[in-house]
């Protein structure tokens, strides 16, 4: 338990030495500030290990990208968590609290559309208009 508290203090001191606030990390990573507060206090039991590693990975990328892999290995050794050999970037949300998190970047304006999709939609609209004109000409 002492090792995990030392680890938590170390990442907190690293963040503070860079002059970074938890609000900045939370806003950038779109992860709740309370999760980072729990991690910095040494509480890594608030979510399944997969999520803890994801949150820690994002936290470390924000404060010190070059050393993040070394720090993740240190976390694995002090937390007695077996390293998971999967990409944690796209893990699904599991609790309703996470699903309700306000994410302003989820608007239509921020989405990139594939040019093929746009061309397909325009093509369908043209076919519908063309078909309507032919049918209306035949009926008249």
PDB file of C-alpha atoms in Angstrom:
ATOM      1  CA  UNK A   1       0.000   0.000   0.000  1.00  0.00           C
ATOM      2  CA  UNK A   2       2.882   2.336   0.759  1.00  0.00           C
ATOM      3  CA  UNK A   3       4.331   1.787  -2.717  1.00  0.00           C
ATOM      4  CA  UNK A   4       1.061   2.792  -4.385  1.00  0.00           C
ATOM      5  CA  UNK A   5       0.828   5.935  -2.219  1.00  0.00           C
ATOM      6  CA  UNK A   6       4.422   6.835  -3.103  1.00  0.00           C
ATOM      7  CA  UNK A   7       3.566   6.322  -6.767  1.00  0.00           C
ATOM      8  CA  UNK A   8       0.482   8.557  -6.442  1.00  0.00           C
ATOM      9  CA  UNK A   9       2.515  11.285  -4.718  1.00  0.00           C
ATOM     10  CA  UNK A  10       5.194  11.053  -7.399  1.00  0.00           C
ATOM     11  CA  UNK A  11       2.763  11.615 -10.281  1.00  0.00           C
ATOM     12  CA  UNK A  12       1.082  14.440  -8.355  1.00  0.00           C
ATOM     13  CA  UNK A  13       4.451  16.133  -7.758  1.00  0.00           C
ATOM     14  CA  UNK A  14       5.395  15.657 -11.415  1.00  0.00           C
ATOM     15  CA  UNK A  15       2.157  17.371 -12.480  1.00  0.00           C
ATOM     16  CA  UNK A  16       2.617  20.220 -10.008  1.00  0.00           C
ATOM     17  CA  UNK A  17       6.256  20.729 -11.047  1.00  0.00           C
ATOM     18  CA  UNK A  18       5.043  21.348 -14.595  1.00  0.00           C
ATOM     19  CA  UNK A  19       2.456  23.878 -13.369  1.00  0.00           C
ATOM     20  CA  UNK A  20      -0.443  21.837 -14.751  1.00  0.00           C
ATOM     21  CA  UNK A  21      -3.831  21.718 -13.023  1.00  0.00           C
ATOM     22  CA  UNK A  22      -6.198  18.772 -12.878  1.00  0.00           C
ATOM     23  CA  UNK A  23      -8.787  20.945 -14.628  1.00  0.00           C
ATOM     24  CA  UNK A  24      -6.453  21.327 -17.611  1.00  0.00           C
ATOM     25  CA  UNK A  25      -5.874  17.581 -17.829  1.00  0.00           C
ATOM     26  CA  UNK A  26      -9.571  16.810 -17.403  1.00  0.00           C
ATOM     27  CA  UNK A  27     -10.605  19.290 -20.101  1.00  0.00           C
ATOM     28  CA  UNK A  28      -7.985  18.026 -22.529  1.00  0.00           C
ATOM     29  CA  UNK A  29      -8.538  14.305 -21.945  1.00  0.00           C
ATOM     30  CA  UNK A  30     -12.344  14.517 -21.465  1.00  0.00           C
ATOM     31  CA  UNK A  31     -12.007  12.433 -18.309  1.00  0.00           C
ATOM     32  CA  UNK A  32     -13.586  13.512 -15.040  1.00  0.00           C
ATOM     33  CA  UNK A  33     -11.390  15.510 -12.714  1.00  0.00           C
ATOM     34  CA  UNK A  34     -12.589  13.394  -9.767  1.00  0.00           C
ATOM     35  CA  UNK A  35     -10.944  10.324 -11.324  1.00  0.00           C
ATOM     36  CA  UNK A  36      -7.588  12.088 -11.447  1.00  0.00           C
ATOM     37  CA  UNK A  37      -8.071  13.306  -7.866  1.00  0.00           C
ATOM     38  CA  UNK A  38      -8.647   9.722  -6.743  1.00  0.00           C
ATOM     39  CA  UNK A  39      -5.560   8.526  -8.597  1.00  0.00           C
ATOM     40  CA  UNK A  40      -3.402  11.246  -7.044  1.00  0.00           C
ATOM     41  CA  UNK A  41      -4.669  10.271  -3.586  1.00  0.00           C
ATOM     42  CA  UNK A  42      -3.629   6.648  -4.179  1.00  0.00           C
ATOM     43  CA  UNK A  43      -7.126   5.257  -4.781  1.00  0.00           C
ATOM     44  CA  UNK A  44      -6.931   3.070  -7.870  1.00  0.00           C
ATOM     45  CA  UNK A  45      -9.946   0.926  -6.989  1.00  0.00           C
ATOM     46  CA  UNK A  46     -12.745   3.206  -8.246  1.00  0.00           C
ATOM     47  CA  UNK A  47     -12.897   1.548 -11.691  1.00  0.00           C
ATOM     48  CA  UNK A  48     -11.739  -1.731 -13.263  1.00  0.00           C
ATOM     49  CA  UNK A  49      -7.988  -1.930 -13.870  1.00  0.00           C
ATOM     50  CA  UNK A  50      -8.365  -1.477 -17.619  1.00  0.00           C
ATOM     51  CA  UNK A  51      -9.936   1.949 -17.111  1.00  0.00           C
ATOM     52  CA  UNK A  52      -7.442   2.967 -14.456  1.00  0.00           C
ATOM     53  CA  UNK A  53      -4.624   2.237 -16.895  1.00  0.00           C
ATOM     54  CA  UNK A  54      -6.376   4.219 -19.621  1.00  0.00           C
ATOM     55  CA  UNK A  55      -6.912   7.209 -17.324  1.00  0.00           C
ATOM     56  CA  UNK A  56      -3.322   7.034 -16.102  1.00  0.00           C
ATOM     57  CA  UNK A  57      -2.003   6.756 -19.654  1.00  0.00           C
ATOM     58  CA  UNK A  58      -3.932   9.879 -20.725  1.00  0.00           C
ATOM     59  CA  UNK A  59      -2.845  11.734 -17.573  1.00  0.00           C
ATOM     60  CA  UNK A  60       0.801  10.913 -18.224  1.00  0.00           C
ATOM     61  CA  UNK A  61       0.624  11.798 -21.908  1.00  0.00           C
ATOM     62  CA  UNK A  62      -0.610  15.235 -20.943  1.00  0.00           C
ATOM     63  CA  UNK A  63       2.001  15.973 -18.283  1.00  0.00           C
ATOM     64  CA  UNK A  64       5.131  14.196 -19.526  1.00  0.00           C
ATOM     65  CA  UNK A  65       4.829  12.218 -22.750  1.00  0.00           C
ATOM     66  CA  UNK A  66       8.484  11.115 -22.975  1.00  0.00           C
ATOM     67  CA  UNK A  67       8.465   9.246 -19.681  1.00  0.00           C
ATOM     68  CA  UNK A  68       4.910   7.882 -19.808  1.00  0.00           C
ATOM     69  CA  UNK A  69       5.901   4.311 -20.759  1.00  0.00           C
ATOM     70  CA  UNK A  70       8.431   4.090 -17.917  1.00  0.00           C
ATOM     71  CA  UNK A  71       5.882   5.422 -15.451  1.00  0.00           C
ATOM     72  CA  UNK A  72       3.240   2.962 -16.700  1.00  0.00           C
ATOM     73  CA  UNK A  73       5.703   0.109 -16.099  1.00  0.00           C
ATOM     74  CA  UNK A  74       6.339   1.447 -12.610  1.00  0.00           C
ATOM     75  CA  UNK A  75       2.578   1.524 -11.987  1.00  0.00           C
ATOM     76  CA  UNK A  76       2.295  -2.105 -13.099  1.00  0.00           C
ATOM     77  CA  UNK A  77       5.018  -3.139 -10.667  1.00  0.00           C
ATOM     78  CA  UNK A  78       3.663  -1.261  -7.626  1.00  0.00           C
ATOM     79  CA  UNK A  79      -0.007  -2.011  -8.189  1.00  0.00           C
ATOM     80  CA  UNK A  80       0.299  -5.776  -8.732  1.00  0.00           C
ATOM     81  CA  UNK A  81      -1.795  -5.464 -11.870  1.00  0.00           C
ATOM     82  CA  UNK A  82      -0.878  -7.811 -14.671  1.00  0.00           C
ATOM     83  CA  UNK A  83       0.036  -5.791 -17.731  1.00  0.00           C
ATOM     84  CA  UNK A  84      -2.680  -5.974 -20.328  1.00  0.00           C
ATOM     85  CA  UNK A  85      -1.473  -6.272 -23.884  1.00  0.00           C
ATOM     86  CA  UNK A  86      -4.306  -4.417 -25.589  1.00  0.00           C
ATOM     87  CA  UNK A  87      -4.817  -0.932 -26.913  1.00  0.00           C
ATOM     88  CA  UNK A  88      -6.838   0.904 -24.273  1.00  0.00           C
ATOM     89  CA  UNK A  89      -7.736   3.859 -26.448  1.00  0.00           C
ATOM     90  CA  UNK A  90     -11.195   2.684 -27.519  1.00  0.00           C
ATOM     91  CA  UNK A  91     -12.622   0.996 -24.432  1.00  0.00           C
ATOM     92  CA  UNK A  92     -16.421   1.352 -24.136  1.00  0.00           C
ATOM     93  CA  UNK A  93     -18.026   3.324 -21.328  1.00  0.00           C
ATOM     94  CA  UNK A  94     -19.604   1.202 -18.625  1.00  0.00           C
ATOM     95  CA  UNK A  95     -21.270   3.388 -16.104  1.00  0.00           C
ATOM     96  CA  UNK A  96     -24.126   5.793 -16.624  1.00  0.00           C
ATOM     97  CA  UNK A  97     -22.187   8.583 -14.957  1.00  0.00           C
ATOM     98  CA  UNK A  98     -19.602   8.403 -17.766  1.00  0.00           C
ATOM     99  CA  UNK A  99     -22.284   8.335 -20.447  1.00  0.00           C
ATOM    100  CA  UNK A 100     -23.724  11.625 -19.196  1.00  0.00           C
ATOM    101  CA  UNK A 101     -20.398  13.437 -19.242  1.00  0.00           C
ATOM    102  CA  UNK A 102     -20.755  16.663 -21.199  1.00  0.00           C
ATOM    103  CA  UNK A 103     -18.545  16.491 -24.252  1.00  0.00           C
ATOM    104  CA  UNK A 104     -18.862  19.597 -26.399  1.00  0.00           C
ATOM    105  CA  UNK A 105     -16.640  18.099 -29.108  1.00  0.00           C
ATOM    106  CA  UNK A 106     -19.394  15.605 -29.929  1.00  0.00           C
ATOM    107  CA  UNK A 107     -21.271  18.109 -32.082  1.00  0.00           C
ATOM    108  CA  UNK A 108     -21.908  17.676 -35.800  1.00  0.00           C
ATOM    109  CA  UNK A 109     -19.552  20.544 -36.614  1.00  0.00           C
ATOM    110  CA  UNK A 110     -16.539  18.652 -35.305  1.00  0.00           C
ATOM    111  CA  UNK A 111     -17.125  15.440 -37.258  1.00  0.00           C
ATOM    112  CA  UNK A 112     -15.212  14.741 -40.418  1.00  0.00           C
ATOM    113  CA  UNK A 113     -17.221  13.217 -43.220  1.00  0.00           C
ATOM    114  CA  UNK A 114     -15.776  10.979 -45.874  1.00  0.00           C
ATOM    115  CA  UNK A 115     -15.979  12.530 -49.384  1.00  0.00           C
ATOM    116  CA  UNK A 116     -17.430   9.228 -50.666  1.00  0.00           C
ATOM    117  CA  UNK A 117     -20.328   9.561 -48.210  1.00  0.00           C
ATOM    118  CA  UNK A 118     -21.019  13.110 -49.335  1.00  0.00           C
ATOM    119  CA  UNK A 119     -20.894  12.107 -53.019  1.00  0.00           C
ATOM    120  CA  UNK A 120     -23.274   9.202 -52.347  1.00  0.00           C
ATOM    121  CA  UNK A 121     -25.778  11.451 -50.582  1.00  0.00           C
ATOM    122  CA  UNK A 122     -25.650  14.034 -53.381  1.00  0.00           C
ATOM    123  CA  UNK A 123     -26.064  11.274 -55.968  1.00  0.00           C
ATOM    124  CA  UNK A 124     -29.130   9.878 -54.204  1.00  0.00           C
ATOM    125  CA  UNK A 125     -30.689  13.348 -54.013  1.00  0.00           C
ATOM    126  CA  UNK A 126     -30.094  13.912 -57.746  1.00  0.00           C
ATOM    127  CA  UNK A 127     -31.648  10.529 -58.597  1.00  0.00           C
ATOM    128  CA  UNK A 128     -34.710  11.329 -56.459  1.00  0.00           C
ATOM    129  CA  UNK A 129     -35.155  14.733 -58.131  1.00  0.00           C
ATOM    130  CA  UNK A 130     -34.657  13.232 -61.597  1.00  0.00           C
ATOM    131  CA  UNK A 131     -37.166  10.440 -60.885  1.00  0.00           C
ATOM    132  CA  UNK A 132     -39.718  12.937 -59.533  1.00  0.00           C
ATOM    133  CA  UNK A 133     -39.450  15.107 -62.682  1.00  0.00           C
ATOM    134  CA  UNK A 134     -39.880  12.098 -64.979  1.00  0.00           C
ATOM    135  CA  UNK A 135     -42.926  10.858 -63.057  1.00  0.00           C
ATOM    136  CA  UNK A 136     -44.502  14.325 -62.918  1.00  0.00           C
ATOM    137  CA  UNK A 137     -43.940  14.759 -66.687  1.00  0.00           C
ATOM    138  CA  UNK A 138     -45.551  11.387 -67.451  1.00  0.00           C
ATOM    139  CA  UNK A 139     -48.558  12.093 -65.216  1.00  0.00           C
ATOM    140  CA  UNK A 140     -49.224  15.519 -66.798  1.00  0.00           C
TER     141      UNK A 140
END
